[in-house]
């Protein structure tokens, strides 16, 4: 069974994008460990787990099923005792998962030089790496010796501009830039890190949330041992793709 590392920020990550892969991999017998910037337990975005979005909650909040998985994950012993990003020996991990989230706390992961070094090492070793939503920004900023991103020459997806800007426009009158982690969109930064624009694959314009019974509703892009997804609605297919990589590695 594999030793999987999930990189987290200090706070504000998406509960679905963490709990679904954690649950599927753990139930399959793999060990999922966690690392945060300071080695302290990190909780998900409270607006996504508790506060909600008023009348928009049915569209923007995680479903009860995924929130139950998050509660299960957040009470697990390994979750409660994460390592620091800079204390991880990359030789000791068999796979790497980088979830997303959009609130400002995500910057503590995306801008972590220690986390970026772990990503570079994982790609150099060609172990399975999965990134979803804003997690792909960490990969875009992870530079190899030649100065290029680990995504240069890879096909990938990520949170698309229509997805990001729609959520922002629906909420900005009372939440401001809550849905804008950075001034530029995720997709624009990812595209800039790629060898060619066509390597960014946005998936279908109209998307449905996948489920444990219907993972085919999700969208992922796989390129070798790297798998990427756009948003929490792809989480089950993303997790199953990671399982396939682990079982084939």
Short mmCIF file of C-alpha atoms in Angstrom, two decimals:
data_model
loop_
_atom_site.label_atom_id
_atom_site.label_comp_id
_atom_site.label_asym_id
_atom_site.label_seq_id
_atom_site.Cartn_x
_atom_site.Cartn_y
_atom_site.Cartn_z
CA UNK A 1 0.00 0.00 0.00
CA UNK A 2 1.16 3.52 -0.79
CA UNK A 3 2.27 6.34 1.48
CA UNK A 4 0.40 9.37 0.12
CA UNK A 5 1.08 12.98 1.13
CA UNK A 6 -1.63 15.63 0.96
CA UNK A 7 -0.34 19.18 1.04
CA UNK A 8 -2.57 21.67 2.86
CA UNK A 9 -2.43 25.42 3.50
CA UNK A 10 -2.76 26.84 6.99
CA UNK A 11 -6.53 27.24 6.37
CA UNK A 12 -9.22 27.86 3.76
CA UNK A 13 -8.94 24.78 1.55
CA UNK A 14 -11.98 23.11 0.01
CA UNK A 15 -13.43 20.30 2.17
CA UNK A 16 -14.69 18.22 -0.76
CA UNK A 17 -11.40 18.34 -2.67
CA UNK A 18 -9.59 16.98 0.37
CA UNK A 19 -12.06 14.61 1.98
CA UNK A 20 -13.18 12.71 -1.11
CA UNK A 21 -9.68 11.63 -2.21
CA UNK A 22 -8.70 11.03 1.43
CA UNK A 23 -11.70 8.75 1.95
CA UNK A 24 -11.34 6.74 -1.27
CA UNK A 25 -7.60 6.24 -0.83
CA UNK A 26 -7.87 5.44 2.87
CA UNK A 27 -10.69 2.97 2.33
CA UNK A 28 -8.56 1.30 -0.35
CA UNK A 29 -5.85 0.69 2.25
CA UNK A 30 -3.44 3.52 1.44
CA UNK A 31 -1.98 5.77 4.14
CA UNK A 32 -2.69 9.47 3.63
CA UNK A 33 -0.58 11.86 5.65
CA UNK A 34 -0.82 15.63 5.79
CA UNK A 35 1.60 18.55 5.75
CA UNK A 36 0.88 22.21 6.53
CA UNK A 37 3.14 25.28 6.46
CA UNK A 38 3.76 25.27 10.23
CA UNK A 39 2.90 21.70 11.20
CA UNK A 40 -0.34 22.83 12.86
CA UNK A 41 -3.73 21.26 12.18
CA UNK A 42 -5.44 23.11 9.34
CA UNK A 43 -9.19 23.39 8.95
CA UNK A 44 -11.13 23.94 5.74
CA UNK A 45 -12.77 27.19 4.66
CA UNK A 46 -15.41 27.86 7.33
CA UNK A 47 -17.76 29.44 4.82
CA UNK A 48 -17.83 26.10 3.04
CA UNK A 49 -18.22 24.01 6.20
CA UNK A 50 -20.36 26.24 8.42
CA UNK A 51 -21.34 29.76 7.34
CA UNK A 52 -22.71 29.12 3.87
CA UNK A 53 -23.94 31.53 1.22
CA UNK A 54 -27.56 32.19 2.14
CA UNK A 55 -29.89 31.47 -0.79
CA UNK A 56 -26.89 30.49 -2.95
CA UNK A 57 -25.84 27.68 -0.61
CA UNK A 58 -27.45 24.88 -2.66
CA UNK A 59 -25.14 25.79 -5.55
CA UNK A 60 -21.98 26.87 -3.75
CA UNK A 61 -21.86 24.73 -0.59
CA UNK A 62 -20.58 21.15 -0.35
CA UNK A 63 -23.29 18.52 -0.10
CA UNK A 64 -24.08 16.81 3.20
CA UNK A 65 -22.35 13.64 2.01
CA UNK A 66 -19.05 15.42 1.40
CA UNK A 67 -19.30 17.41 4.63
CA UNK A 68 -19.71 14.11 6.50
CA UNK A 69 -16.55 12.82 4.81
CA UNK A 70 -14.74 15.99 5.85
CA UNK A 71 -15.81 15.52 9.48
CA UNK A 72 -14.52 11.96 9.32
CA UNK A 73 -11.19 13.10 7.86
CA UNK A 74 -10.75 16.00 10.27
CA UNK A 75 -11.07 13.71 13.29
CA UNK A 76 -8.48 11.22 12.03
CA UNK A 77 -5.23 10.93 14.01
CA UNK A 78 -3.00 11.58 10.99
CA UNK A 79 -4.97 14.72 10.09
CA UNK A 80 -4.59 16.06 13.63
CA UNK A 81 -0.80 15.63 13.57
CA UNK A 82 0.44 17.01 10.25
CA UNK A 83 4.10 17.55 9.41
CA UNK A 84 5.59 20.86 8.29
CA UNK A 85 6.08 21.35 4.57
CA UNK A 86 9.82 21.75 5.11
CA UNK A 87 10.08 18.60 7.27
CA UNK A 88 8.96 16.15 4.58
CA UNK A 89 11.52 13.83 2.99
CA UNK A 90 10.29 13.53 -0.62
CA UNK A 91 11.96 10.14 -0.94
CA UNK A 92 9.53 8.77 1.63
CA UNK A 93 6.31 9.43 -0.26
CA UNK A 94 4.73 7.36 -3.02
CA UNK A 95 2.21 9.92 -4.26
CA UNK A 96 1.33 13.58 -3.80
CA UNK A 97 -2.09 15.26 -3.73
CA UNK A 98 -2.62 19.03 -3.86
CA UNK A 99 -6.23 20.11 -3.24
CA UNK A 100 -7.61 23.56 -3.87
CA UNK A 101 -9.69 26.28 -2.29
CA UNK A 102 -10.20 29.92 -3.19
CA UNK A 103 -10.17 31.97 0.04
CA UNK A 104 -7.01 33.89 0.89
CA UNK A 105 -5.60 31.26 3.26
CA UNK A 106 -4.77 29.15 0.20
CA UNK A 107 -1.86 31.49 -0.46
CA UNK A 108 0.06 29.86 2.39
CA UNK A 109 0.23 26.69 0.29
CA UNK A 110 0.55 28.15 -3.20
CA UNK A 111 3.39 30.46 -2.13
CA UNK A 112 5.19 27.90 0.07
CA UNK A 113 8.71 27.38 -1.30
CA UNK A 114 8.99 24.15 0.70
CA UNK A 115 5.79 22.83 -0.90
CA UNK A 116 7.06 23.88 -4.32
CA UNK A 117 10.28 21.92 -3.71
CA UNK A 118 8.24 18.83 -2.82
CA UNK A 119 6.31 19.15 -6.07
CA UNK A 120 9.53 19.42 -8.10
CA UNK A 121 10.92 16.35 -6.36
CA UNK A 122 7.71 14.38 -6.97
CA UNK A 123 7.76 15.14 -10.69
CA UNK A 124 11.46 14.31 -10.88
CA UNK A 125 10.75 10.89 -9.32
CA UNK A 126 7.72 10.38 -11.60
CA UNK A 127 5.45 9.34 -8.73
CA UNK A 128 1.68 9.90 -9.05
CA UNK A 129 0.78 13.56 -8.54
CA UNK A 130 -2.76 14.91 -8.41
CA UNK A 131 -3.86 18.55 -8.27
CA UNK A 132 -7.35 19.98 -8.32
CA UNK A 133 -8.70 23.52 -8.69
CA UNK A 134 -6.31 26.08 -7.12
CA UNK A 135 -3.92 23.28 -6.22
CA UNK A 136 -2.67 23.47 -9.80
CA UNK A 137 -1.29 26.95 -9.04
CA UNK A 138 1.25 25.40 -6.70
CA UNK A 139 2.44 23.22 -9.59
CA UNK A 140 2.55 26.17 -11.97
CA UNK A 141 4.86 27.98 -9.54
CA UNK A 142 7.06 24.93 -8.88
CA UNK A 143 10.15 25.56 -11.00
CA UNK A 144 12.64 23.00 -12.23
CA UNK A 145 16.37 23.63 -12.63
CA UNK A 146 15.78 25.14 -16.09
CA UNK A 147 13.39 27.71 -14.59
CA UNK A 148 10.33 26.20 -16.20
CA UNK A 149 7.27 25.04 -14.32
CA UNK A 150 6.78 21.30 -13.79
CA UNK A 151 3.66 21.81 -15.92
CA UNK A 152 5.68 22.93 -18.94
CA UNK A 153 5.18 20.24 -21.56
CA UNK A 154 2.25 18.69 -19.69
CA UNK A 155 -1.44 18.65 -20.48
CA UNK A 156 -3.57 19.85 -17.60
CA UNK A 157 -6.85 21.30 -16.51
CA UNK A 158 -7.60 23.63 -13.59
CA UNK A 159 -10.37 25.89 -12.38
CA UNK A 160 -11.61 27.57 -15.55
CA UNK A 161 -12.13 31.31 -15.87
CA UNK A 162 -15.92 30.98 -16.43
CA UNK A 163 -16.23 28.93 -13.23
CA UNK A 164 -14.11 31.31 -11.17
CA UNK A 165 -15.66 34.53 -12.51
CA UNK A 166 -19.23 33.26 -12.24
CA UNK A 167 -18.81 32.48 -8.53
CA UNK A 168 -17.11 35.84 -7.99
CA UNK A 169 -19.82 37.81 -9.79
CA UNK A 170 -22.57 36.02 -7.85
CA UNK A 171 -21.05 36.95 -4.47
CA UNK A 172 -18.85 40.02 -4.85
CA UNK A 173 -21.51 42.54 -3.78
CA UNK A 174 -21.30 41.21 -0.21
CA UNK A 175 -18.17 39.05 -0.18
CA UNK A 176 -15.86 41.25 -2.25
CA UNK A 177 -12.91 39.28 -3.62
CA UNK A 178 -13.59 36.16 -1.56
CA UNK A 179 -13.66 34.11 -4.77
CA UNK A 180 -10.55 35.77 -6.21
CA UNK A 181 -7.42 34.37 -4.57
CA UNK A 182 -5.27 36.49 -6.90
CA UNK A 183 -6.07 39.36 -9.29
CA UNK A 184 -5.55 37.13 -12.33
CA UNK A 185 -7.60 34.00 -12.82
CA UNK A 186 -6.25 30.55 -12.08
CA UNK A 187 -6.58 29.56 -15.73
CA UNK A 188 -4.55 32.53 -16.99
CA UNK A 189 -1.62 31.73 -14.69
CA UNK A 190 -1.73 28.04 -15.55
CA UNK A 191 -1.74 28.76 -19.29
CA UNK A 192 1.29 31.02 -18.90
CA UNK A 193 3.24 28.14 -17.36
CA UNK A 194 2.50 25.70 -20.18
CA UNK A 195 4.48 25.04 -23.36
CA UNK A 196 1.48 25.85 -25.56
CA UNK A 197 -2.08 27.13 -24.93
CA UNK A 198 -3.64 23.92 -26.27
CA UNK A 199 -2.13 22.01 -23.33
CA UNK A 200 -4.81 23.57 -21.13
CA UNK A 201 -7.99 21.51 -21.42
CA UNK A 202 -11.04 23.22 -19.86
CA UNK A 203 -13.52 20.36 -20.20
CA UNK A 204 -17.24 20.77 -20.93
CA UNK A 205 -18.72 24.24 -20.54
CA UNK A 206 -21.72 22.93 -18.61
CA UNK A 207 -20.57 20.78 -15.72
CA UNK A 208 -22.37 18.59 -13.21
CA UNK A 209 -21.08 17.53 -9.81
CA UNK A 210 -19.97 13.94 -9.80
CA UNK A 211 -20.83 11.45 -7.07
CA UNK A 212 -19.51 8.19 -5.70
CA UNK A 213 -22.00 6.35 -7.90
CA UNK A 214 -21.45 8.57 -10.93
CA UNK A 215 -17.79 9.62 -11.09
CA UNK A 216 -18.07 9.79 -14.89
CA UNK A 217 -19.82 13.14 -14.49
CA UNK A 218 -16.51 14.63 -13.41
CA UNK A 219 -13.71 15.76 -15.70
CA UNK A 220 -10.02 15.08 -15.29
CA UNK A 221 -6.94 15.30 -17.49
CA UNK A 222 -4.26 12.65 -17.14
CA UNK A 223 -0.78 13.05 -18.55
CA UNK A 224 1.48 10.20 -17.52
CA UNK A 225 1.55 10.03 -13.72
CA UNK A 226 -0.05 13.47 -13.38
CA UNK A 227 -3.82 13.92 -13.03
CA UNK A 228 -5.65 17.23 -12.69
CA UNK A 229 -9.23 18.36 -12.14
CA UNK A 230 -11.11 21.66 -12.20
CA UNK A 231 -13.32 21.93 -9.11
CA UNK A 232 -14.98 20.05 -6.28
CA UNK A 233 -17.52 18.70 -8.75
CA UNK A 234 -14.76 16.52 -10.22
CA UNK A 235 -13.56 15.15 -6.87
CA UNK A 236 -14.76 11.54 -7.18
CA UNK A 237 -13.38 11.05 -10.66
CA UNK A 238 -10.16 12.73 -9.54
CA UNK A 239 -9.86 10.38 -6.57
CA UNK A 240 -10.57 7.32 -8.69
CA UNK A 241 -7.93 8.43 -11.19
CA UNK A 242 -5.39 8.70 -8.37
CA UNK A 243 -6.34 5.22 -7.21
CA UNK A 244 -5.79 3.88 -10.71
CA UNK A 245 -2.34 5.50 -10.85
CA UNK A 246 -1.42 4.05 -7.45
CA UNK A 247 -2.56 0.57 -8.32
CA UNK A 248 -0.69 0.69 -11.60
CA UNK A 249 2.53 2.17 -10.20
#
